[in-house]
Amino acid sequence: MTEFLDLEAQDGVRMPWNVVPGTRQEAIGCVVPVSAIYTPLKPFPSMPVLPYSPLRCRNCRSVLNPFSIVDFAAKIWICPLCFQRNHFPPHYASISEDNLPAELFPQYTTIEYASPDDRPSSVPPVFMFVVDTCLIEEELGFLKSALLRAIELLPENSLIGLITFGTLVHVHELGFGQIPKTYVFKGSKEVSKEQLLEQMSFFLKKPKPITGVIAGVRDGLDAESIARFLVPASECEFALNSVLDELQKDPWPVASDQRAMRCTSTALSVAAGLLGACVPGSGARIMAFVGGPSTEGQGAIVSKSLSEPIRSHKDLDKDSVPHFHKAVKFYEGLSKQLVNQGHVLDLFACALDQVGVAELKVAVEKTGGLVVLAESFGHSVFKDSLKRVFQSGEYDLGLSSNGIFELNCSKDIKVQGIIGPCASLEKKGPLCSDTVVGQGNTTAWKLCGLDKATSLCLIFDIVKKESPDATIQSTSNQFYFQFLTYYQHNNGQMRLRVTTLSRRWVAGPGSIQDLIAGFDQEAAAVVMARQVSFKMESEADFDPIRWLDRALIQLCSRFGDYQKDSPSSFSLSPRLSIFPQFIFHLRRSQFVQVFNNSPDETAYFRMILNRENVVNSVVMIQPSLISYSFHSGPEPAFLDVAAIAADRILLLDSYFTVVIFHGATIAQWRKAGYHNQPEHQAFAQLLQAPRDDADTIIKERFPGPRLVVCDQHGSQARFLLAKLNPSATYNSEATVPGGDIIFTDDVSFEVFLDHLQRLAVQ
Ligand SMILES: [Zn+2]
């Protein structure tokens, strides 16, 4: 596994198949697709940033890279992707074997370019806060104080805007002189950009242009009008503070059998329209703070009557969801608008109820927005996460904007699409596969917002036909991939990151061992998780369990060692041996067992899965468990109910939740206060160790996970038990040392493996 981590440390890429099945037939037989999880802005401290423009192949436009074959005498380079011969331009005249430009150094397969004429731009980042006021006083108080703290952290040069909403939408003038002023819009009615500008007196001083699109200062708006709504952070602190200080709960009365009138979608539409008119094309984020379900306007998810429950997975399954499709359609439209404008939608959803994350998902994900889901604005998950967004230093998110991702590959490869936070730019070409997954039918994608963790899952097709002539293989058995990411660095500079990969391909008899040697089972599990989530959302009547089981059985019967019809003879190479376990846990995970959660939670989990790297995603699929006891130092434990013992503490990390679980005896000692007595220092240390480890995990993660501290047999213990392999259940006879059993009808891993072996050898 370390070699795959080394590859990731060099290029930010993990691929399930690092030796690529070389023909279409071969690739289909491999079950897990040829694919890559790529983190375009992964930080590499030693990566050079070249102060000049890249050299491109005149045929396929790919960028000069270490895999290019260079003829130093003739000053020619051959593009490895299309084999085109290219002349070096005059300024490369001094090139020689001893005088290579950095982009040809073998170790710089990932490199960045910053063109010299592109001085750090003066375009400031823009933050438009969109704040829900249909909250109880306590929640509104939490939200106000979190926002006030965030404002202190805003970059001085950034521009800030504020919209509040409830029954109505209020756009606040922050650049006011004496009297604070707001513009009010009806929550039930959609407002066009033209109406918006008209009503907000944008054309008082400068008349509305008769033709053309109104877009920013250059096209139609006067700077003074814009400055009323988007104000530099350094100038508006007072105004913003006083507006927030005086912010009241939505004043419209709500009957006891009714929900509040909350026009989330109209507020977001006003925010998008305003930004589209004022700052099109420059990095801007709408940060929405939503504290309950949307009940008004195009994106309403439920009616105002409390007698109508909010849609559940069951309702979605039966398609008895009167509001859902309409709301999703609205947010699809909004996402198109935002992608065109280059703007991001971030969602902070904090409520005990669902707020409509499932409907909003498309707009957040396609714009590369951040999402945080918590039960209250007072919860640390929300407060700490919001702070992280603006924090600089070690735990900086590395937010960047205005990204475009493009790819190029050898001619026998096509791209099906990307599952991840991006939007298709609909650039069709010969590289596009007929099979489409996620954002497909294109070779360019927009990433309005991206950060150093953003990880895309690219799915490829191998189109090479089976060749009867096996000798052809010897001419060139390398496939090449090139990933190009243009983006605006947070210092304002435009950058281009280029990653070029080479992978050997194999085909025909005897290739199995090579394929196995290049199999990265963690990456494979993550690709399967993103695929199964995508299919569950996009294919009617899709059966995820059946799909996963069939894939696993096929993979095992192809790559396992066994004698036909002899299950006991079955074994897997260490390269594949944990894969069945990953699939077992994936089947039980929140991504597949959606009925244990609300549609909002499911949407949230999947959005995070779709943007995280392999290591983090593996934790979401198969949580990690560490055991602490007097007998030994902290050690990894099997994710099994047998790990529970009275004299142990367990630390479970399931990514979204971190659980510290005290065994019964430990809990008793703690309740008796032993850790406070000087003679029981060792116990105090034992109690503290998992706390410290949990803190380390929480600090590095965005959004922050929920921390649950609980005791054996306590009600919160369910957060641990739900993730453990039910090797002992109420219907098994075995007694377990920890004395815990799990009330479930799920099969245990042993039973699962047994079935798998029987089916794989058939
Ligand atoms: Zn080329």
Tab-separated table of N, CA and C in Angstrom, residues 192-199 202-214 219-222:
chain	number	residue	atom	x	y	z
A	192	SER	N	-36.772	38.681	-11.192
A	192	SER	CA	-35.754	38.629	-12.238
A	192	SER	C	-34.653	39.626	-11.894
A	193	LYS	N	-33.516	39.436	-12.555
A	193	LYS	CA	-32.384	40.320	-12.286
A	193	LYS	C	-32.768	41.768	-12.596
A	194	GLU	N	-33.523	41.967	-13.675
A	194	GLU	CA	-33.907	43.316	-14.083
A	194	GLU	C	-34.788	43.978	-13.015
A	195	GLN	N	-35.791	43.201	-12.556
A	195	GLN	CA	-36.670	43.737	-11.504
A	195	GLN	C	-35.877	44.089	-10.256
A	196	LEU	N	-34.941	43.197	-9.967
A	196	LEU	CA	-34.111	43.362	-8.776
A	196	LEU	C	-33.365	44.686	-8.833
A	197	LEU	N	-32.710	44.936	-9.970
A	197	LEU	CA	-31.887	46.135	-10.103
A	197	LEU	C	-32.756	47.389	-10.121
A	198	GLU	N	-33.879	47.267	-10.807
A	198	GLU	CA	-34.807	48.384	-10.885
A	198	GLU	C	-35.243	48.772	-9.475
A	199	GLN	N	-35.680	47.761	-8.733
A	199	GLN	CA	-36.242	48.016	-7.421
A	199	GLN	C	-35.198	48.526	-6.429
A	202	PHE	N	-30.777	50.841	-8.918
A	202	PHE	CA	-29.466	50.807	-9.563
A	202	PHE	C	-29.384	51.804	-10.721
A	203	PHE	N	-30.558	52.191	-11.248
A	203	PHE	CA	-30.520	53.020	-12.462
A	203	PHE	C	-30.914	54.466	-12.191
A	204	LEU	N	-30.764	54.902	-10.934
A	204	LEU	CA	-31.108	56.277	-10.612
A	204	LEU	C	-30.125	57.240	-11.248
A	205	LYS	N	-28.818	56.912	-11.109
A	205	LYS	CA	-27.798	57.836	-11.588
A	205	LYS	C	-27.392	57.528	-13.008
A	206	LYS	N	-27.333	56.236	-13.309
A	206	LYS	CA	-26.874	55.838	-14.633
A	206	LYS	C	-28.010	55.047	-15.258
A	207	PRO	N	-28.574	55.515	-16.364
A	207	PRO	CA	-29.742	54.827	-16.915
A	207	PRO	C	-29.430	53.408	-17.344
A	208	LYS	N	-30.455	52.596	-17.321
A	208	LYS	CA	-30.325	51.196	-17.690
A	208	LYS	C	-29.940	51.069	-19.165
A	209	PRO	N	-28.931	50.276	-19.471
A	209	PRO	CA	-28.572	50.111	-20.882
A	209	PRO	C	-29.737	49.485	-21.647
A	210	ILE	N	-29.904	49.933	-22.876
A	210	ILE	CA	-31.067	49.471	-23.643
A	210	ILE	C	-30.865	48.041	-24.128
A	211	THR	N	-29.630	47.731	-24.501
A	211	THR	CA	-29.374	46.363	-24.969
A	211	THR	C	-28.237	45.745	-24.161
A	212	GLY	N	-28.052	44.454	-24.373
A	212	GLY	CA	-26.911	43.763	-23.777
A	212	GLY	C	-27.172	43.317	-22.351
A	213	VAL	N	-26.272	42.499	-21.867
A	213	VAL	CA	-26.395	41.949	-20.522
A	213	VAL	C	-25.827	42.959	-19.526
A	214	ILE	N	-26.522	43.119	-18.431
A	214	ILE	CA	-25.979	43.984	-17.380
A	214	ILE	C	-25.035	43.155	-16.540
A	219	ASP	N	-20.157	46.755	-17.707
A	219	ASP	CA	-21.351	46.640	-18.543
A	219	ASP	C	-22.606	47.085	-17.832
A	220	GLY	N	-22.738	48.351	-17.622
A	220	GLY	CA	-24.061	48.862	-17.282
A	220	GLY	C	-24.290	49.383	-15.877
A	221	LEU	N	-23.500	48.972	-14.872
A	221	LEU	CA	-23.810	49.423	-13.517
A	221	LEU	C	-22.788	50.453	-13.045
A	222	ASP	N	-23.260	51.408	-12.248
A	222	ASP	CA	-22.263	52.345	-11.736
A	222	ASP	C	-21.729	51.843	-10.401
